[in-house]
Coordinates of C-alpha atoms (C1' of nucleotides) in Angstrom, one line a residue:
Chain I
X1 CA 20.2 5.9 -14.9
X2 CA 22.3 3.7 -12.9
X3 CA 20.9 0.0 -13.5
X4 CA 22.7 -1.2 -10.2
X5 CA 24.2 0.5 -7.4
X6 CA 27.5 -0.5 -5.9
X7 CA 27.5 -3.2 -3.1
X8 CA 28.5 -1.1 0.1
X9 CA 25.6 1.4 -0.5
X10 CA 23.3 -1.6 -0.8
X11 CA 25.0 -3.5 2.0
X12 CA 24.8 -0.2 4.4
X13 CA 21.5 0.3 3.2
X14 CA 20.1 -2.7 5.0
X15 CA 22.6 -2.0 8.2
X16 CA 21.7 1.5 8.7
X17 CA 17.9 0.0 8.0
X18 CA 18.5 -2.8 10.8
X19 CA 20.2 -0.7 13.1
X20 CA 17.4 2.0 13.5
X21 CA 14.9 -1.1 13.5
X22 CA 16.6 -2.2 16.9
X23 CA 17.4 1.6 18.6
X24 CA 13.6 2.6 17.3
X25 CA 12.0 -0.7 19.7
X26 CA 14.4 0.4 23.2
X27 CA 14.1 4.0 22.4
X28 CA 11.1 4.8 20.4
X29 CA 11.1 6.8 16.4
X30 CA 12.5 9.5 17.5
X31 CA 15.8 8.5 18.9
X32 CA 19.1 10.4 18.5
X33 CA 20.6 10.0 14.6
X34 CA 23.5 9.5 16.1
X35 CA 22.7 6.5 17.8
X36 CA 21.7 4.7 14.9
X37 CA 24.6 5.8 13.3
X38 CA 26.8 4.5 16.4
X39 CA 24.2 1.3 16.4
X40 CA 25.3 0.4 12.7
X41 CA 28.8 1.5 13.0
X42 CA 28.3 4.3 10.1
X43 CA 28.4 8.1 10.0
X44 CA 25.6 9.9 9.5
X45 CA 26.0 11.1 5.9
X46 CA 25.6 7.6 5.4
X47 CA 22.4 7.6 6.7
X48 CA 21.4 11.5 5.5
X49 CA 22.2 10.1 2.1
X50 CA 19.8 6.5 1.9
X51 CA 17.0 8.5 3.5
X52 CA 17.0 12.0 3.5
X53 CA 14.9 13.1 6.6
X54 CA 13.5 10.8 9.2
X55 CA 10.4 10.1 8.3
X56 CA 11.9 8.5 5.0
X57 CA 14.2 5.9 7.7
X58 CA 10.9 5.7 9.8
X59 CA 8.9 4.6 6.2
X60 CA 11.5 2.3 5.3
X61 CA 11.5 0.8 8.8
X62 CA 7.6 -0.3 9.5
X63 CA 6.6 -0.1 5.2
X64 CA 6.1 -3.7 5.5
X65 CA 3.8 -3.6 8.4
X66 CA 1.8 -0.5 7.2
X67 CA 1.6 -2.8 3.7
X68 CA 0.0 -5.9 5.9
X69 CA -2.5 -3.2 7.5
X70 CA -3.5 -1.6 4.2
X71 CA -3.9 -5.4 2.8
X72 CA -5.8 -6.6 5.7
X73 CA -8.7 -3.8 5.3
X74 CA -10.5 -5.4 2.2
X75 CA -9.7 -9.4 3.2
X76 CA -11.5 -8.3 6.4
X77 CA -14.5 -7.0 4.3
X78 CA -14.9 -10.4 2.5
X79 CA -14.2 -12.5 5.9
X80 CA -16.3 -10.4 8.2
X81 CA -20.0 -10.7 8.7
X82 CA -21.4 -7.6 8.4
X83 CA -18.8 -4.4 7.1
X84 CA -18.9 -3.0 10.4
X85 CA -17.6 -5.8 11.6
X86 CA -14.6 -5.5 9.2
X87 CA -14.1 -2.2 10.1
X88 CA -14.2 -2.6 13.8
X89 CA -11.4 -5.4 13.3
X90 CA -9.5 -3.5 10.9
X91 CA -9.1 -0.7 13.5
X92 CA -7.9 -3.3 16.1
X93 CA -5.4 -3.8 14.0
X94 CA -4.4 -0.3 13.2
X95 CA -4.5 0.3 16.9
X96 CA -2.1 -2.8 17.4
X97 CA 0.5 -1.3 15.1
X98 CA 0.2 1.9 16.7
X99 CA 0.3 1.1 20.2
X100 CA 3.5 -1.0 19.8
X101 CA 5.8 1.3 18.3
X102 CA 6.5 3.8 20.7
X103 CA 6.4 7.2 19.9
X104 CA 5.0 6.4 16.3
X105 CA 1.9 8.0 16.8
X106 CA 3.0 10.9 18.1
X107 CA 5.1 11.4 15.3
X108 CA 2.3 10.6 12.7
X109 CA 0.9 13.5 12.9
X110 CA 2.6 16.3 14.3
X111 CA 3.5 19.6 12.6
X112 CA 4.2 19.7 8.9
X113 CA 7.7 20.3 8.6
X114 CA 9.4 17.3 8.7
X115 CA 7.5 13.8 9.0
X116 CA 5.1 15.3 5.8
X117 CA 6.7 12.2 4.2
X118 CA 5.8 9.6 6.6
X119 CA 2.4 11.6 7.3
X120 CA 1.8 11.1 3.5
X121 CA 3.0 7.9 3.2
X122 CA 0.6 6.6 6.2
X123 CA -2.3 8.8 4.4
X124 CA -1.6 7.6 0.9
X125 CA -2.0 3.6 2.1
X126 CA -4.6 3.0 5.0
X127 CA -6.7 6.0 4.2
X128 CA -8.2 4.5 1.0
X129 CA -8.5 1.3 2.9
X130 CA -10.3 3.0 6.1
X131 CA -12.7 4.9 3.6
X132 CA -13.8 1.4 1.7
X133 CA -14.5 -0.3 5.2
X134 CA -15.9 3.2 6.4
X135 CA -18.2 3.6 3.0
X136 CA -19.3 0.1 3.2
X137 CA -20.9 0.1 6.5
X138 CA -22.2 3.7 6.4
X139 CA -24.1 2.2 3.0
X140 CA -25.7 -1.1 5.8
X141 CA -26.6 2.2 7.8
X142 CA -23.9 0.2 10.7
X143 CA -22.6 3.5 11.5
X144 CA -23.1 7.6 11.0
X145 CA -22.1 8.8 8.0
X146 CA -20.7 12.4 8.9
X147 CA -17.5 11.1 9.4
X148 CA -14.7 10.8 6.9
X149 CA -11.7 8.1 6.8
X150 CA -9.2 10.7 7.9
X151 CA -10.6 12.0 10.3
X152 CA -11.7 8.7 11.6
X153 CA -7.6 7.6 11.1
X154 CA -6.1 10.8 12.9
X155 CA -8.5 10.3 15.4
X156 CA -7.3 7.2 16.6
X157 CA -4.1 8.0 16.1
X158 CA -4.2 11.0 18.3
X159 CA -5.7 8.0 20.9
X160 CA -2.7 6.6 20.9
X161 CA -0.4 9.2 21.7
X162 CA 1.7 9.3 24.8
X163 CA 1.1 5.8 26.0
X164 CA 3.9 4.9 27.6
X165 CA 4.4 4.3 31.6
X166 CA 1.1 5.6 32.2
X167 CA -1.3 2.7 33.4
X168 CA -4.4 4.6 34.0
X169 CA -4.9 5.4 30.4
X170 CA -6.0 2.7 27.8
X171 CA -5.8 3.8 24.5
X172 CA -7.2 0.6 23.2
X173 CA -10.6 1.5 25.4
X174 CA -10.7 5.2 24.2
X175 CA -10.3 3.9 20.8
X176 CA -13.2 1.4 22.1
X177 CA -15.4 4.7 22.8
X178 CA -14.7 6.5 20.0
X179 CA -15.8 3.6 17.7
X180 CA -19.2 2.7 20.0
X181 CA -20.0 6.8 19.7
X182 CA -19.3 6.3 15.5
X183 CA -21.9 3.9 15.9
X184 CA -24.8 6.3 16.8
X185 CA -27.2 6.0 18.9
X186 CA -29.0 3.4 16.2
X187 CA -30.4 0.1 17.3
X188 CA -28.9 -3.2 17.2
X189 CA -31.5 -4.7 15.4
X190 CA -32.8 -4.1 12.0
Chain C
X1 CA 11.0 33.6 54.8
X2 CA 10.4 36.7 52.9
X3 CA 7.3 39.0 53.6
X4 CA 8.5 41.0 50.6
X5 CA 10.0 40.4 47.3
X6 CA 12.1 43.5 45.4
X7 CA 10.6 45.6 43.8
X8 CA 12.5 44.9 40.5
X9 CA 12.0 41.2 41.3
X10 CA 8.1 41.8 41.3
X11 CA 7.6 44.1 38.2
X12 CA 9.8 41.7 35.9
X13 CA 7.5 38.6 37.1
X14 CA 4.5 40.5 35.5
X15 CA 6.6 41.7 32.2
X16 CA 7.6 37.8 31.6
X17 CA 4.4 36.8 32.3
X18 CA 2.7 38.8 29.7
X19 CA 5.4 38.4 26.8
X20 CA 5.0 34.9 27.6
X21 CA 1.0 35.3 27.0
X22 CA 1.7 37.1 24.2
X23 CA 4.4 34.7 22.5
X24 CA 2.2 31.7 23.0
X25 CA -0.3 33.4 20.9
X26 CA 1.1 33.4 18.1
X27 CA 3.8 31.2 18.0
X28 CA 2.4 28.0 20.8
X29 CA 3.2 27.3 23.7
X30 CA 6.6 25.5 22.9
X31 CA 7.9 28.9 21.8
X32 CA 11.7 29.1 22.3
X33 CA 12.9 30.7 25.2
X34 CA 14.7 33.1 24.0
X35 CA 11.8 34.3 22.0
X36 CA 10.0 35.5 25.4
X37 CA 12.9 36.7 26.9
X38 CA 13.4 39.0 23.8
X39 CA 10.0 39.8 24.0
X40 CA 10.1 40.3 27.8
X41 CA 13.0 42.5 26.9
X42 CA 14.8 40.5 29.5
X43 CA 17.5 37.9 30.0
X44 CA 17.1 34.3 29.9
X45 CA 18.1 33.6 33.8
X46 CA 15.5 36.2 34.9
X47 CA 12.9 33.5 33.1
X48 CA 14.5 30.9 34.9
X49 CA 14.4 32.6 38.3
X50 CA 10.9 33.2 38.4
X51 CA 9.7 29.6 36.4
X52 CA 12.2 26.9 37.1
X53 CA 10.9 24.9 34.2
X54 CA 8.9 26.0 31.5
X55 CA 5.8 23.8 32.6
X56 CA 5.8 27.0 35.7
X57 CA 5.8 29.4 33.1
X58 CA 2.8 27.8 30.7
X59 CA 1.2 27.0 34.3
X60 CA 1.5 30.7 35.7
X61 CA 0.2 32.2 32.3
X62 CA -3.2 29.5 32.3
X63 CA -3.8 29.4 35.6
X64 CA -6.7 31.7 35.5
X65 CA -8.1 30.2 32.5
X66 CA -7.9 26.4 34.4
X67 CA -9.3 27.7 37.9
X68 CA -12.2 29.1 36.3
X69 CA -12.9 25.7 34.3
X70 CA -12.5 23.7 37.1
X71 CA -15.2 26.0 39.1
X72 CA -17.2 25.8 36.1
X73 CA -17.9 22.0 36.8
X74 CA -20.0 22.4 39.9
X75 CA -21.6 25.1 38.4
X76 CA -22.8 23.5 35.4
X77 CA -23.9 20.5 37.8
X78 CA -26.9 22.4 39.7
X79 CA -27.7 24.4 36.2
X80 CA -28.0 22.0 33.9
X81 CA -30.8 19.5 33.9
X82 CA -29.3 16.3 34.2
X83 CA -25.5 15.5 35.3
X84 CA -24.9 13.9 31.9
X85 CA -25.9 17.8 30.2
X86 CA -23.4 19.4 32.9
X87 CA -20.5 16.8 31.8
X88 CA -21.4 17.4 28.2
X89 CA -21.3 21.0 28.8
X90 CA -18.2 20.9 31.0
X91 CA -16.0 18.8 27.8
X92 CA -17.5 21.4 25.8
X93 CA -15.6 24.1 27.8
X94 CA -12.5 21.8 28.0
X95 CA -12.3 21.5 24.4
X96 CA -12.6 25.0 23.8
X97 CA -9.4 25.4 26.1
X98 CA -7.5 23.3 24.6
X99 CA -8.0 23.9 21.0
X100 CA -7.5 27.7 21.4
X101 CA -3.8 27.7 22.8
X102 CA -1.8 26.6 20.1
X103 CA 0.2 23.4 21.0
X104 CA -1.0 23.1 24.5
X105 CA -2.8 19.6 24.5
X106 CA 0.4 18.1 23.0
X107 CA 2.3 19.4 25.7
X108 CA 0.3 18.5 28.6
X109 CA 0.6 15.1 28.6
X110 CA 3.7 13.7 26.7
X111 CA 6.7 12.4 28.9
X112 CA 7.2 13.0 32.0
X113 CA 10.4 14.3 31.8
X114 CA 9.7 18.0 31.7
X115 CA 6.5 19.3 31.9
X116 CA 6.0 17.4 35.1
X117 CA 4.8 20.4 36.9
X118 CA 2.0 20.9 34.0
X119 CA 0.6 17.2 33.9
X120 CA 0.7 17.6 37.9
X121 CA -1.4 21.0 37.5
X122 CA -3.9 20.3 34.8
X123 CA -4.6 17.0 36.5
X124 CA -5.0 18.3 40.1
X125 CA -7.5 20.9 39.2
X126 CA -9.2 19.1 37.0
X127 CA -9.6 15.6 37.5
X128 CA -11.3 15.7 40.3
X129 CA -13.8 18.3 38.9
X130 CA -14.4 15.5 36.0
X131 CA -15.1 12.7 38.2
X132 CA -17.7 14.5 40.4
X133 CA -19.6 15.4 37.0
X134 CA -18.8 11.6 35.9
X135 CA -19.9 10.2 39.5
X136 CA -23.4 11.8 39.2
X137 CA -23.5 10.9 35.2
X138 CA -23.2 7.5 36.4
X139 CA -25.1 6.7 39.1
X140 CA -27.7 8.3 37.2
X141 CA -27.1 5.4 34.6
X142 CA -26.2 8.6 31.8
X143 CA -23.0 6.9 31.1
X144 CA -20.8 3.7 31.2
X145 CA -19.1 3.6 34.6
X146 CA -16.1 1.9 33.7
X147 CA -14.5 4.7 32.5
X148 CA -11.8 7.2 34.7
X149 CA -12.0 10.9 34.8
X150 CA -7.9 10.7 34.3
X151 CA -8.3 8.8 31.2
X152 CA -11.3 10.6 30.0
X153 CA -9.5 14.0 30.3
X154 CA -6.2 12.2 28.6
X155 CA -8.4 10.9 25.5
X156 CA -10.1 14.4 25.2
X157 CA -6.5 15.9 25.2
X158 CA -5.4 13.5 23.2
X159 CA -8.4 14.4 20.6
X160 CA -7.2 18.0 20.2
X161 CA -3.5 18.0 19.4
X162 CA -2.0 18.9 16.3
X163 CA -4.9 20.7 15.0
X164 CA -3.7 23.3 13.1
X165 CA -3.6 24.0 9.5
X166 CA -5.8 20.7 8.8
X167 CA -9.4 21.8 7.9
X168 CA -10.1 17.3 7.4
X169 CA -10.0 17.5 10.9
X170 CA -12.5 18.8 13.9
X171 CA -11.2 17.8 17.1
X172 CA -14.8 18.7 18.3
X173 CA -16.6 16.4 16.4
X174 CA -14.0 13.9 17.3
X175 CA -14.5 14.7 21.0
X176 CA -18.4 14.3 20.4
X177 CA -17.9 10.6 19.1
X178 CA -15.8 9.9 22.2
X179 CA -18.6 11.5 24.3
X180 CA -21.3 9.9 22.3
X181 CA -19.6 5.9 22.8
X182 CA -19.3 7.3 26.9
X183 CA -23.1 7.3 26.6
X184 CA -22.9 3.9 26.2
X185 CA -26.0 2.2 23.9
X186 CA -28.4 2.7 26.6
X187 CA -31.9 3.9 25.2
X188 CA -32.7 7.9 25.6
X189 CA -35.9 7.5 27.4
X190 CA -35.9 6.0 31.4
Chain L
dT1 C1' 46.5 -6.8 -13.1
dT2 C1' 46.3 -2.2 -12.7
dG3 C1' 44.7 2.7 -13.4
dT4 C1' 41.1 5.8 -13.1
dA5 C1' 36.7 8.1 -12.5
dA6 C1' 32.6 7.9 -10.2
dA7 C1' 30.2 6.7 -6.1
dA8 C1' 29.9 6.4 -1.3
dC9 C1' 31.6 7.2 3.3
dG10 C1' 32.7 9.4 7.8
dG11 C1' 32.6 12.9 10.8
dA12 C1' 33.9 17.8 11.6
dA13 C1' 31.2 21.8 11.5
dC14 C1' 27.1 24.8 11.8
dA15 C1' 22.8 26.3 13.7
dG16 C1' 19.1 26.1 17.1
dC17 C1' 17.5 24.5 21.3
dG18 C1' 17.0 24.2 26.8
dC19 C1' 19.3 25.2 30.8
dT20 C1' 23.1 26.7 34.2
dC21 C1' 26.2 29.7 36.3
dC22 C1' 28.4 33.7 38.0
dA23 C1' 30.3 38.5 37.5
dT24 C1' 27.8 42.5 37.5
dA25 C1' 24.1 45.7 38.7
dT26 C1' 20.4 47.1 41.5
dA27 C1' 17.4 47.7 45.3
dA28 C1' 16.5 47.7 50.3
dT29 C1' 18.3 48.9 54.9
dG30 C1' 20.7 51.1 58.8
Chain O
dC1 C1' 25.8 57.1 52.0
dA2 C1' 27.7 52.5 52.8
dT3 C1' 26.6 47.8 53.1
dT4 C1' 24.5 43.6 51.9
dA5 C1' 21.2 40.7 50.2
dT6 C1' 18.8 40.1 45.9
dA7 C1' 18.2 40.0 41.1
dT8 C1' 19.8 40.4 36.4
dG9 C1' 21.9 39.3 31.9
dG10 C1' 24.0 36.6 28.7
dA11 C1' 28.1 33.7 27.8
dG12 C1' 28.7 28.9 27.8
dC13 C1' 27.7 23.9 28.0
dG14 C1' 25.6 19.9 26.2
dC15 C1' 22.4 18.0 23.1
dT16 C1' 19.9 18.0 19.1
dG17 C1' 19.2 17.7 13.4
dT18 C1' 21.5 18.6 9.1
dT19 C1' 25.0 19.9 5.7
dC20 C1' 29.4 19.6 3.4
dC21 C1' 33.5 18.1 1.7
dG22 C1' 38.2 15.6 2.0
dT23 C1' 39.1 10.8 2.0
dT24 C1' 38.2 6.0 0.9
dT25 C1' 36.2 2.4 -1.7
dT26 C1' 34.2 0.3 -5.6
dA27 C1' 33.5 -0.8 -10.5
dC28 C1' 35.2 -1.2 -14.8
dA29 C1' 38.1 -0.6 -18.8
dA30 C1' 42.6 -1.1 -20.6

DNA sequence: TTGTAAAACGGAACAGCGCTCCATATAATG
DNA sequence: CATTATATGGAGCGCTGTTCCGTTTTACAA
């Protein structure tokens, strides 16, 4: 076990890191290897060796943000007024994310190949969060109940696919539809 | 202008055509093209001859399948006994499209790159079908009116890709949500 | 300070893809 | 049957992701 590892891995960790950051925002998560290599001024073993497929670079690049999502879910369930509130402002966020890192969701799902790390990694964080907020207002009887935190997730995801120069498509409004039809045909009041 | 193609020309068409049928079967619609042409028995620049881009080809091999869903819309509008039963029924048919060719809603929209020819297609067959059945939803109060039949059909597509070998998720029920929030919370009764 | 082994690097090399291009083969025609 | 327009096949190009290994750099002990 290596307690510390020497300074250029470290040091080329956070340029290769930076570097596909930057290419990812001009030319979406699925950009060329090769350009991030060019972009940090590395070869690609370099890269091939801190993260071993893309999806591990893509993980590393947005974990933060994925962390803030997951964190947001139950603070929204305390600061909200009713859980379906939570969970309706939750998914605004989630949609955010998605919507601003082009090509992400396209990516997020997607054949099992490759990206079954970064599909994990996305399952493994918001879907616990998605189910709490989901379970939480099925139990007010705020929405149906036949529908599970995955599916609910991939869903909107899949909403947000393809939506770049194509201004006759909202994905934020679709997402909007799909949450009024989770709703049910219930009343608003009690 | 040729009244006549040879004869060769003509037969090879047909032999493309139903390798390419039989290749997206089982192995999706983004098959590579060499796959077909093996299949087809036939080099790769006889492909390109007869389907420029490989939009044609997906185009030439659904085309029956699309025409009779578009001339299922009117159909379904003086059978059914509202225009909001005739949409439902129409999506219903549009779903069942999409999720039985493997890969096909994740092709059809996607950039616009290649696969211009396809977006072009699916759209102008069947967006104007959609908006007659939304028109009449609509101005029957059915549905909400501020939604397109472009976007509509995009968030349906966008519903149904990447649907294989995951049992958590049912692109139907998914597409019944979305269909469910179009209904707006109006009350059932007039 | 210097020598040495381990660690990390860079990029050539390989495989798979879409697509083009043109020498060859084939069909239609007089 | 000869001629000519048409169609074919597949080598070849450029672009991907990914692997592999000779070279360089670092860390550390002497």
């Amino acid at each position: 076990m290596s307690p510390r590892r020497r300074a250029d891995a470290r040091r080329n960790e956070r340029t290769v890191l930076d570097a596909a950051a930057a290419v990812f925002v001009t030319s979406g998560v699925d950009a060329p290897v090769r350009a991030i290599a060019a972009r940090a001024g590395v070869g690609m073993g370099t890269i091939y060796r801190h993260f071993p497929t893309r999806a591990d670079l893509i993980i590393a690049v947005y974990r933060h943000q994925v962390d803030a999502c997951a964190a947001a879910g139950p603070a929204l369930l305390v600061s909200s007024s009713t859980p379906g509130a939570a969970l309706a402002g939750w998914v605004d966020l989630f949609v955010d994310f998605l919507v601003t890192k082009h090509g992400l969701a396209a990516v997020l799902q997607a054949d099992r190949g490759r990206f079954e790390a970064l599909h994990g990694y996305f399952l493994a964080r918001l879907v616990p969060v998605c189910a709490q907020l989901l379970d939480a207002a099925a139990a007010g009887g705020e929405v149906r109940a036949d529908v599970g935190a995955y599916e609910l997730l991939r869903g909107i995801g899949n909403l947000c696919v393809g939506i770049d120069h194509d201004a006759r498509y909202d994905a934020r409004r679709m997402v909007g539809l799909l949450m009024a039809g989770l709703l049910g045909s219930r009343p608003t009041s009690v």
